PDB file of C-alpha atoms in Angstrom:
ATOM      1  CA  UNK A  86     -20.500 -15.919  23.930  1.00  0.00           C
ATOM      2  CA  UNK A  87     -23.749 -17.144  22.395  1.00  0.00           C
ATOM      3  CA  UNK A  88     -24.325 -17.652  18.667  1.00  0.00           C
ATOM      4  CA  UNK A  89     -27.763 -18.074  17.039  1.00  0.00           C
ATOM      5  CA  UNK A  90     -29.326 -17.750  13.480  1.00  0.00           C
ATOM      6  CA  UNK A  91     -32.732 -15.989  13.246  1.00  0.00           C
ATOM      7  CA  UNK A  92     -35.856 -17.952  12.512  1.00  0.00           C
ATOM      8  CA  UNK A  93     -37.173 -17.875   8.951  1.00  0.00           C
ATOM      9  CA  UNK A  94     -39.765 -15.346   9.670  1.00  0.00           C
ATOM     10  CA  UNK A  95     -37.022 -12.808  10.994  1.00  0.00           C
ATOM     11  CA  UNK A  96     -35.000 -13.502   7.867  1.00  0.00           C
ATOM     12  CA  UNK A  97     -37.834 -12.709   5.817  1.00  0.00           C
ATOM     13  CA  UNK A  98     -38.678  -9.567   7.514  1.00  0.00           C
ATOM     14  CA  UNK A  99     -35.053  -8.367   7.117  1.00  0.00           C
ATOM     15  CA  UNK A 100     -35.012  -9.312   3.672  1.00  0.00           C
ATOM     16  CA  UNK A 101     -38.194  -7.536   3.007  1.00  0.00           C
ATOM     17  CA  UNK A 102     -36.947  -4.266   4.813  1.00  0.00           C
ATOM     18  CA  UNK A 103     -33.712  -4.447   2.851  1.00  0.00           C
ATOM     19  CA  UNK A 104     -35.525  -4.824  -0.405  1.00  0.00           C
ATOM     20  CA  UNK A 105     -37.745  -1.727   0.477  1.00  0.00           C
ATOM     21  CA  UNK A 106     -34.545   0.410   1.484  1.00  0.00           C
ATOM     22  CA  UNK A 107     -32.366  -0.641  -1.423  1.00  0.00           C
ATOM     23  CA  UNK A 108     -35.298  -0.792  -4.186  1.00  0.00           C
ATOM     24  CA  UNK A 109     -35.948  -4.073  -5.780  1.00  0.00           C
ATOM     25  CA  UNK A 110     -33.581  -3.600  -8.621  1.00  0.00           C
ATOM     26  CA  UNK A 111     -30.515  -3.308  -6.321  1.00  0.00           C
ATOM     27  CA  UNK A 112     -31.717  -5.760  -3.944  1.00  0.00           C
ATOM     28  CA  UNK A 113     -32.415  -8.326  -6.700  1.00  0.00           C
ATOM     29  CA  UNK A 114     -29.030  -7.766  -8.342  1.00  0.00           C
ATOM     30  CA  UNK A 115     -27.074  -8.071  -5.277  1.00  0.00           C
ATOM     31  CA  UNK A 116     -28.715 -10.206  -2.711  1.00  0.00           C
ATOM     32  CA  UNK A 117     -29.401 -13.322  -4.384  1.00  0.00           C
ATOM     33  CA  UNK A 118     -29.649 -16.078  -1.865  1.00  0.00           C
ATOM     34  CA  UNK A 119     -29.194 -13.602   1.121  1.00  0.00           C
ATOM     35  CA  UNK A 120     -29.111 -15.385   4.408  1.00  0.00           C
ATOM     36  CA  UNK A 121     -28.064 -14.621   7.751  1.00  0.00           C
ATOM     37  CA  UNK A 122     -25.902 -17.700   8.952  1.00  0.00           C
ATOM     38  CA  UNK A 123     -25.311 -16.743  12.494  1.00  0.00           C
ATOM     39  CA  UNK A 124     -24.963 -13.767  15.142  1.00  0.00           C
ATOM     40  CA  UNK A 125     -22.236 -14.147  17.502  1.00  0.00           C
ATOM     41  CA  UNK A 126     -22.216 -11.338  20.118  1.00  0.00           C
ATOM     42  CA  UNK A 127     -22.397  -8.191  17.919  1.00  0.00           C
ATOM     43  CA  UNK A 128     -20.926  -9.814  14.941  1.00  0.00           C
ATOM     44  CA  UNK A 129     -23.200 -10.977  12.067  1.00  0.00           C
ATOM     45  CA  UNK A 130     -22.140 -13.319   9.345  1.00  0.00           C
ATOM     46  CA  UNK A 131     -24.500 -13.403   6.032  1.00  0.00           C
ATOM     47  CA  UNK A 132     -23.908 -14.899   2.767  1.00  0.00           C
ATOM     48  CA  UNK A 133     -24.951 -13.992  -0.826  1.00  0.00           C
ATOM     49  CA  UNK A 134     -23.976 -15.174  -3.962  1.00  0.00           C
ATOM     50  CA  UNK A 135     -20.213 -15.349  -4.625  1.00  0.00           C
ATOM     51  CA  UNK A 136     -20.200 -12.584  -7.433  1.00  0.00           C
ATOM     52  CA  UNK A 137     -21.718 -10.100  -4.929  1.00  0.00           C
ATOM     53  CA  UNK A 138     -20.101 -10.505  -1.621  1.00  0.00           C
ATOM     54  CA  UNK A 139     -17.437  -7.831  -1.746  1.00  0.00           C
ATOM     55  CA  UNK A 140     -19.857  -5.284  -3.233  1.00  0.00           C
ATOM     56  CA  UNK A 141     -22.489  -6.163  -0.638  1.00  0.00           C
ATOM     57  CA  UNK A 142     -19.700  -6.055   2.172  1.00  0.00           C
ATOM     58  CA  UNK A 143     -18.443  -2.614   0.756  1.00  0.00           C
ATOM     59  CA  UNK A 144     -21.562  -0.891   0.034  1.00  0.00           C
ATOM     60  CA  UNK A 145     -24.390  -2.276   2.354  1.00  0.00           C
ATOM     61  CA  UNK A 146     -23.091  -4.037   5.297  1.00  0.00           C
ATOM     62  CA  UNK A 147     -24.055  -0.734   7.352  1.00  0.00           C
ATOM     63  CA  UNK A 148     -27.412  -1.046   5.893  1.00  0.00           C
ATOM     64  CA  UNK A 149     -27.675  -4.741   6.851  1.00  0.00           C
ATOM     65  CA  UNK A 150     -26.478  -3.828  10.391  1.00  0.00           C
ATOM     66  CA  UNK A 151     -29.318  -1.166  10.845  1.00  0.00           C
ATOM     67  CA  UNK A 152     -32.152  -3.477   9.545  1.00  0.00           C
ATOM     68  CA  UNK A 153     -31.195  -6.222  11.694  1.00  0.00           C
ATOM     69  CA  UNK A 154     -30.759  -4.104  14.780  1.00  0.00           C
ATOM     70  CA  UNK A 155     -34.358  -2.838  14.175  1.00  0.00           C
ATOM     71  CA  UNK A 156     -35.971  -6.084  13.780  1.00  0.00           C
ATOM     72  CA  UNK A 157     -34.166  -8.210  16.158  1.00  0.00           C
ATOM     73  CA  UNK A 158     -33.575  -5.512  18.690  1.00  0.00           C
ATOM     74  CA  UNK A 159     -29.860  -6.529  19.208  1.00  0.00           C
ATOM     75  CA  UNK A 160     -26.790  -4.395  18.635  1.00  0.00           C
ATOM     76  CA  UNK A 161     -24.752  -5.397  15.287  1.00  0.00           C
ATOM     77  CA  UNK A 162     -21.274  -3.744  15.332  1.00  0.00           C
ATOM     78  CA  UNK A 163     -19.574  -5.924  12.429  1.00  0.00           C
ATOM     79  CA  UNK A 164     -21.138  -7.501   9.441  1.00  0.00           C
ATOM     80  CA  UNK A 165     -19.181 -10.295   7.486  1.00  0.00           C
ATOM     81  CA  UNK A 166     -20.465 -11.028   4.032  1.00  0.00           C
ATOM     82  CA  UNK A 167     -19.411 -14.574   2.694  1.00  0.00           C
ATOM     83  CA  UNK A 168     -20.312 -16.767   0.050  1.00  0.00           C
ATOM     84  CA  UNK A 169     -22.438 -19.661   0.387  1.00  0.00           C
ATOM     85  CA  UNK A 170     -20.630 -22.777   1.558  1.00  0.00           C
ATOM     86  CA  UNK A 171     -21.644 -24.477  -1.626  1.00  0.00           C
ATOM     87  CA  UNK A 172     -20.385 -22.077  -3.981  1.00  0.00           C
ATOM     88  CA  UNK A 173     -17.428 -24.007  -4.933  1.00  0.00           C
ATOM     89  CA  UNK A 174     -19.647 -26.426  -6.956  1.00  0.00           C
ATOM     90  CA  UNK A 175     -20.351 -25.432 -10.471  1.00  0.00           C
ATOM     91  CA  UNK A 176     -23.772 -25.888 -12.108  1.00  0.00           C
TER      92      UNK A 176
END
C-alpha cells in the first residue's frame, strides 16, 4: 500500500476550496494549521490545532474527503484528524 503527502500547491488548493465551501469565518476558526500529513490507500490523515480536532473530525471529515477527492482525483473513504505532532509543547 503506497503512502504519500500532497505537494504544497495541492495542499493550498484543498485549503482554498475548503475555505470557499465552509466560509471564511468557520474555516479560520477550525482549520488553523490544517495540513494533510499523508494519504495511505483510501485513508487520509490531516492535522489541525489540538482544540479543534474532534469538531473537525465530527463535522467536516466528509467535506475534507469530497474536496480532496475532487482535487487529487483519488478516492478517500476515511479521514483521521489529529493534532500536530508538536502540540504537546506549550508557548
